[in-house]
Amino acid sequence: MPITRLTKPDSKFRLDDVSTDPPREASKQEAAERLRDLGKELLELQELMWGARTHSVLIVLQGRDAAGKDGAIKNVVGALNPRGVAVSSFGVPTKEEREHDFLWRIHRHAPRAGEFAIFNRSHYEDVLVVRVHDLAPKSLWSERYDHINDFEELLSEHGTIVIKFFLHISKKEQEKRLLEREEDPSTAWKLNVNDWKEREVWDEYTEAYEDVFRRCSTRHAPWHIVPADAKWYRNLVVAEAVAEAMRDHRDGWLKTLERNGRAGREEVEAYRRAKGIRHKG
Ligand code: ADP
Protein backbone atom coordinates (compact mmCIF):
# COMPACT_ATOMS: atom_id res chain seq x y z
CA MET A 1 0.00 0.00 0.00
CA PRO A 2 1.51 3.38 -0.95
CA ILE A 3 1.99 5.58 2.11
CA THR A 4 3.13 9.20 1.84
CA ARG A 5 5.98 9.12 4.28
CA LEU A 6 8.27 12.14 4.57
CA THR A 7 11.68 11.16 5.89
CA LYS A 8 13.75 14.23 5.14
CA PRO A 9 13.32 17.98 4.91
CA ASP A 10 11.85 18.99 1.55
CA SER A 11 11.32 22.67 0.93
CA LYS A 12 9.03 21.94 -2.03
CA PHE A 13 6.48 19.71 -0.33
CA ARG A 14 2.88 20.78 -1.05
CA LEU A 15 -0.14 19.41 0.74
CA ASP A 16 -2.33 19.83 -2.32
CA ASP A 17 -0.22 17.22 -4.09
CA VAL A 18 -1.55 14.55 -1.73
CA SER A 19 -5.09 13.33 -2.22
CA THR A 20 -7.52 13.25 0.70
CA ASP A 21 -9.27 10.26 -0.92
CA PRO A 22 -8.23 6.59 -0.88
CA PRO A 23 -6.49 5.43 -4.05
CA ARG A 24 -8.94 4.16 -6.66
CA GLU A 25 -7.74 0.57 -6.35
CA ALA A 26 -8.30 0.42 -2.56
CA SER A 27 -11.22 -1.73 -1.47
CA LYS A 28 -13.16 -1.28 1.74
CA GLN A 29 -13.68 -4.98 2.20
CA GLU A 30 -10.03 -5.87 1.67
CA ALA A 31 -9.08 -3.05 4.01
CA ALA A 32 -11.27 -4.54 6.75
CA GLU A 33 -9.55 -7.92 6.38
CA ARG A 34 -6.09 -6.37 6.32
CA LEU A 35 -6.95 -4.29 9.39
CA ARG A 36 -7.90 -7.42 11.31
CA ASP A 37 -4.53 -9.01 10.47
CA LEU A 38 -2.69 -5.82 11.37
CA GLY A 39 -4.51 -5.70 14.71
CA LYS A 40 -3.18 -9.17 15.57
CA GLU A 41 0.31 -8.25 14.42
CA LEU A 42 0.33 -5.01 16.41
CA LEU A 43 -0.69 -6.83 19.57
CA GLU A 44 2.06 -9.38 19.08
CA LEU A 45 4.66 -6.66 18.40
CA GLN A 46 3.47 -4.76 21.46
CA GLU A 47 3.96 -7.84 23.64
CA LEU A 48 7.52 -8.29 22.33
CA MET A 49 8.34 -4.62 22.87
CA TRP A 50 6.83 -4.73 26.36
CA GLY A 51 8.96 -7.71 27.29
CA ALA A 52 12.21 -6.51 25.69
CA ARG A 53 11.95 -3.02 27.22
CA THR A 54 14.49 -1.60 24.76
CA HIS A 55 12.10 0.60 22.80
CA SER A 56 8.89 2.55 23.07
CA VAL A 57 6.49 4.02 20.52
CA LEU A 58 5.29 7.59 20.26
CA ILE A 59 2.40 8.22 17.89
CA VAL A 60 1.74 11.89 17.16
CA LEU A 61 -1.65 12.72 15.66
CA GLN A 62 -2.30 16.07 14.07
CA GLY A 63 -5.09 17.22 11.82
CA ARG A 64 -7.70 19.86 11.35
CA ASP A 65 -10.91 19.76 13.35
CA ALA A 66 -13.03 16.69 12.55
CA ALA A 67 -10.11 15.08 10.69
CA GLY A 68 -10.64 11.97 12.80
CA LYS A 69 -7.94 12.06 15.45
CA ASP A 70 -10.26 10.45 18.03
CA GLY A 71 -11.36 7.77 15.60
CA ALA A 72 -7.79 6.93 14.62
CA ILE A 73 -6.76 6.69 18.27
CA LYS A 74 -9.70 4.43 19.08
CA ASN A 75 -8.73 2.19 16.22
CA VAL A 76 -5.06 1.81 17.17
CA VAL A 77 -5.68 1.52 20.91
CA GLY A 78 -8.46 -0.98 20.24
CA ALA A 79 -5.91 -3.38 18.81
CA LEU A 80 -3.50 -3.06 21.75
CA ASN A 81 -3.23 -4.29 25.32
CA PRO A 82 -4.26 -1.17 27.30
CA ARG A 83 -1.71 -2.05 30.00
CA GLY A 84 1.05 -0.43 27.95
CA VAL A 85 -0.74 2.51 26.31
CA ALA A 86 -1.22 6.11 27.42
CA VAL A 87 -3.16 8.71 25.43
CA SER A 88 -2.43 12.39 26.07
CA SER A 89 -4.45 15.28 24.65
CA PHE A 90 -2.90 18.70 24.40
CA GLY A 91 -5.30 21.64 24.48
CA VAL A 92 -4.84 25.32 25.23
CA PRO A 93 -1.92 25.50 27.68
CA THR A 94 -2.68 26.25 31.32
CA LYS A 95 -1.08 29.19 33.10
CA GLU A 96 1.54 26.90 34.60
CA GLU A 97 2.30 25.38 31.20
CA ARG A 98 2.62 28.81 29.60
CA GLU A 99 5.13 29.73 32.25
CA HIS A 100 7.47 26.99 31.00
CA ASP A 101 9.11 26.32 27.67
CA PHE A 102 6.76 24.76 25.09
CA LEU A 103 8.23 21.25 25.42
CA TRP A 104 7.87 21.07 29.19
CA ARG A 105 4.30 19.76 29.18
CA ILE A 106 5.05 17.42 26.30
CA HIS A 107 8.23 15.72 27.44
CA ARG A 108 6.72 14.28 30.63
CA HIS A 109 4.24 12.32 28.52
CA ALA A 110 6.90 10.69 26.35
CA PRO A 111 6.59 6.90 26.60
CA ARG A 112 8.54 4.70 28.99
CA ALA A 113 10.52 1.81 27.57
CA GLY A 114 8.13 -0.95 26.51
CA GLU A 115 5.12 1.36 26.26
CA PHE A 116 3.06 3.34 23.76
CA ALA A 117 2.24 7.02 24.05
CA ILE A 118 -0.33 8.51 21.73
CA PHE A 119 -0.51 12.28 21.40
CA ASN A 120 -3.82 13.84 20.39
CA ARG A 121 -2.33 17.14 19.19
CA SER A 122 1.20 17.80 20.34
CA HIS A 123 4.21 20.11 20.44
CA TYR A 124 3.38 20.93 16.82
CA GLU A 125 0.50 23.14 17.96
CA ASP A 126 3.22 25.55 19.02
CA VAL A 127 4.11 26.16 15.37
CA LEU A 128 0.53 25.77 14.07
CA VAL A 129 -2.22 27.44 16.10
CA VAL A 130 0.38 29.71 17.72
CA ARG A 131 1.61 30.85 14.31
CA VAL A 132 -1.80 31.15 12.63
CA HIS A 133 -3.29 33.14 15.51
CA ASP A 134 -0.21 35.14 16.38
CA LEU A 135 -0.11 33.81 19.93
CA ALA A 136 3.65 34.32 20.16
CA PRO A 137 6.10 36.50 18.23
CA LYS A 138 7.55 35.01 15.07
CA SER A 139 11.05 35.30 16.54
CA LEU A 140 9.94 32.78 19.17
CA TRP A 141 7.94 30.23 17.18
CA SER A 142 10.31 30.19 14.22
CA GLU A 143 13.06 28.79 16.44
CA ARG A 144 10.83 25.92 17.47
CA TYR A 145 11.26 23.77 14.37
CA ASP A 146 14.89 23.15 15.33
CA HIS A 147 13.96 22.57 18.95
CA ILE A 148 11.36 20.03 17.82
CA ASN A 149 13.85 18.21 15.61
CA ASP A 150 16.35 18.05 18.45
CA PHE A 151 13.68 16.87 20.89
CA GLU A 152 12.52 14.09 18.59
CA GLU A 153 16.11 13.06 17.94
CA LEU A 154 16.66 12.83 21.68
CA LEU A 155 13.61 10.59 22.04
CA SER A 156 14.77 8.46 19.16
CA GLU A 157 18.26 8.04 20.62
CA HIS A 158 16.57 6.84 23.77
CA GLY A 159 14.84 4.06 21.82
CA THR A 160 11.53 5.77 21.07
CA ILE A 161 10.05 4.98 17.68
CA VAL A 162 8.46 8.28 16.70
CA ILE A 163 5.64 8.05 14.13
CA LYS A 164 3.80 11.21 13.14
CA PHE A 165 0.49 11.38 11.29
CA PHE A 166 -1.31 14.23 9.62
CA LEU A 167 -4.90 13.26 8.96
CA HIS A 168 -5.53 14.99 5.67
CA ILE A 169 -9.18 15.90 5.01
CA SER A 170 -10.74 18.16 2.41
CA LYS A 171 -12.57 21.33 3.30
CA LYS A 172 -15.75 19.81 1.90
CA GLU A 173 -15.46 16.65 4.00
CA GLN A 174 -14.80 18.73 7.09
CA GLU A 175 -17.97 20.74 6.50
CA LYS A 176 -19.98 17.55 6.06
CA ARG A 177 -18.65 16.12 9.34
CA LEU A 178 -19.23 19.32 11.29
CA LEU A 179 -22.83 19.48 10.03
CA GLU A 180 -23.39 15.79 10.86
CA ARG A 181 -22.32 16.45 14.44
CA GLU A 182 -25.20 18.90 14.80
CA GLU A 183 -27.71 16.27 13.71
CA ASP A 184 -26.53 13.51 16.01
CA PRO A 185 -27.22 13.92 19.74
CA SER A 186 -24.42 11.45 20.58
CA THR A 187 -21.83 13.77 19.03
CA ALA A 188 -23.39 17.04 20.18
CA TRP A 189 -20.75 17.34 22.88
CA LYS A 190 -18.20 17.92 20.14
CA LEU A 191 -19.95 21.06 18.84
CA ASN A 192 -17.62 23.99 19.04
CA VAL A 193 -18.02 27.31 17.26
CA ASN A 194 -14.23 27.49 17.06
CA ASP A 195 -14.23 24.70 14.49
CA TRP A 196 -16.15 27.01 12.14
CA LYS A 197 -13.90 29.95 12.95
CA GLU A 198 -10.81 27.87 12.16
CA ARG A 199 -12.23 27.15 8.69
CA GLU A 200 -11.82 30.85 7.90
CA VAL A 201 -8.04 30.46 8.24
CA TRP A 202 -7.87 27.16 6.33
CA ASP A 203 -5.17 28.42 3.96
CA GLU A 204 -3.07 29.84 6.78
CA TYR A 205 -3.14 26.41 8.43
CA THR A 206 -2.17 24.79 5.14
CA GLU A 207 0.89 27.02 5.00
CA ALA A 208 1.77 26.37 8.63
CA TYR A 209 1.40 22.60 8.16
CA GLU A 210 3.48 22.67 4.99
CA ASP A 211 6.31 24.35 6.87
CA VAL A 212 6.09 21.66 9.53
CA PHE A 213 6.37 18.89 6.95
CA ARG A 214 9.12 20.72 5.07
CA ARG A 215 11.22 21.28 8.18
CA CYS A 216 10.40 18.54 10.67
CA SER A 217 10.47 15.40 8.54
CA THR A 218 13.35 13.12 9.47
CA ARG A 219 14.26 9.48 9.14
CA HIS A 220 13.89 8.90 12.87
CA ALA A 221 10.62 10.84 13.11
CA PRO A 222 8.86 10.77 9.73
CA TRP A 223 5.56 12.43 8.92
CA HIS A 224 2.83 10.37 7.27
CA ILE A 225 0.25 12.27 5.27
CA VAL A 226 -2.88 10.16 5.61
CA PRO A 227 -5.74 10.48 3.12
CA ALA A 228 -8.50 10.85 5.71
CA ASP A 229 -11.76 11.59 3.86
CA ALA A 230 -12.66 7.89 4.19
CA LYS A 231 -12.39 6.64 7.77
CA TRP A 232 -11.76 3.01 6.80
CA TYR A 233 -8.79 3.97 4.69
CA ARG A 234 -7.43 6.37 7.33
CA ASN A 235 -7.50 3.59 9.92
CA LEU A 236 -5.76 1.20 7.58
CA VAL A 237 -2.92 3.61 6.73
CA VAL A 238 -2.28 4.45 10.38
CA ALA A 239 -2.24 0.80 11.47
CA GLU A 240 -0.07 -0.20 8.52
CA ALA A 241 2.50 2.53 9.24
CA VAL A 242 2.72 1.70 12.95
CA ALA A 243 3.15 -2.01 12.24
CA GLU A 244 5.77 -1.25 9.60
CA ALA A 245 7.82 0.92 11.95
CA MET A 246 7.70 -1.70 14.70
CA ARG A 247 8.31 -4.71 12.46
CA ASP A 248 11.92 -3.60 11.88
CA HIS A 249 12.62 -4.23 15.57
CA ARG A 250 10.91 -7.61 15.83
CA ASP A 251 14.04 -9.75 15.54
CA GLY A 252 15.97 -7.56 17.96
CA TRP A 253 13.18 -7.81 20.55
CA LEU A 254 13.05 -11.58 20.15
CA LYS A 255 16.80 -11.84 20.69
CA THR A 256 16.62 -9.66 23.80
CA LEU A 257 13.78 -11.77 25.13
CA GLU A 258 15.68 -15.00 24.51
CA ARG A 259 18.76 -13.60 26.22
CA ASN A 260 16.77 -12.33 29.18
CA GLY A 261 14.90 -15.62 29.32
CA ARG A 262 18.16 -17.57 29.46
CA ALA A 263 19.55 -15.33 32.19
CA GLY A 264 16.30 -15.64 34.15
CA ARG A 265 16.26 -19.44 33.80
CA GLU A 266 19.86 -19.75 34.94
CA GLU A 267 19.09 -17.66 38.01
CA VAL A 268 16.04 -19.76 38.87
CA GLU A 269 17.95 -23.02 38.34
CA ALA A 270 20.89 -21.83 40.46
CA TYR A 271 18.43 -20.93 43.23
CA ARG A 272 16.74 -24.31 43.04
CA ARG A 273 20.09 -26.10 43.11
CA ALA A 274 21.23 -24.11 46.14
CA LYS A 275 18.00 -24.94 47.95
CA GLY A 276 18.00 -28.56 46.84
CA ILE A 277 14.63 -28.12 45.13
CA ARG A 278 14.19 -30.72 42.45
CA HIS A 279 12.60 -29.70 39.18
CA LYS A 280 9.74 -32.03 38.30
CA GLY A 281 9.74 -31.41 34.57
P1 ADP B 1 -9.83 18.77 19.86
O1 ADP B 1 -10.20 19.89 18.95
O2 ADP B 1 -8.45 18.23 19.62
O3 ADP B 1 -10.88 17.71 19.94
P2 ADP B 1 -10.23 20.65 21.97
O4 ADP B 1 -11.59 21.02 21.45
O5 ADP B 1 -10.01 20.56 23.44
O6 ADP B 1 -9.72 19.31 21.34
O7 ADP B 1 -9.23 21.70 21.33
C1 ADP B 1 -7.98 21.87 21.78
C2 ADP B 1 -7.58 23.28 21.35
O8 ADP B 1 -6.36 23.60 21.98
C3 ADP B 1 -7.36 23.39 19.85
O9 ADP B 1 -8.05 24.49 19.34
C4 ADP B 1 -5.85 23.63 19.75
O10 ADP B 1 -5.48 24.42 18.66
C5 ADP B 1 -5.58 24.30 21.08
N1 ADP B 1 -4.17 24.18 21.46
C6 ADP B 1 -3.43 23.05 21.58
N2 ADP B 1 -2.16 23.34 21.89
C7 ADP B 1 -2.09 24.67 21.95
C8 ADP B 1 -1.02 25.59 22.21
N3 ADP B 1 0.20 25.15 22.47
N4 ADP B 1 -1.29 26.90 22.22
C9 ADP B 1 -2.55 27.33 21.96
N5 ADP B 1 -3.59 26.54 21.70
C10 ADP B 1 -3.37 25.22 21.70
PDB file of C-alpha atoms in Angstrom, residues 23 89 116 122 132:
ATOM      1  CA  PRO A  23      -6.489   5.427  -4.052  1.00  0.00           C
ATOM      2  CA  SER A  89      -4.449  15.276  24.651  1.00  0.00           C
ATOM      3  CA  PHE A 116       3.064   3.335  23.756  1.00  0.00           C
ATOM      4  CA  SER A 122       1.197  17.795  20.340  1.00  0.00           C
ATOM      5  CA  VAL A 132      -1.799  31.153  12.628  1.00  0.00           C
TER       6      VAL A 132
END
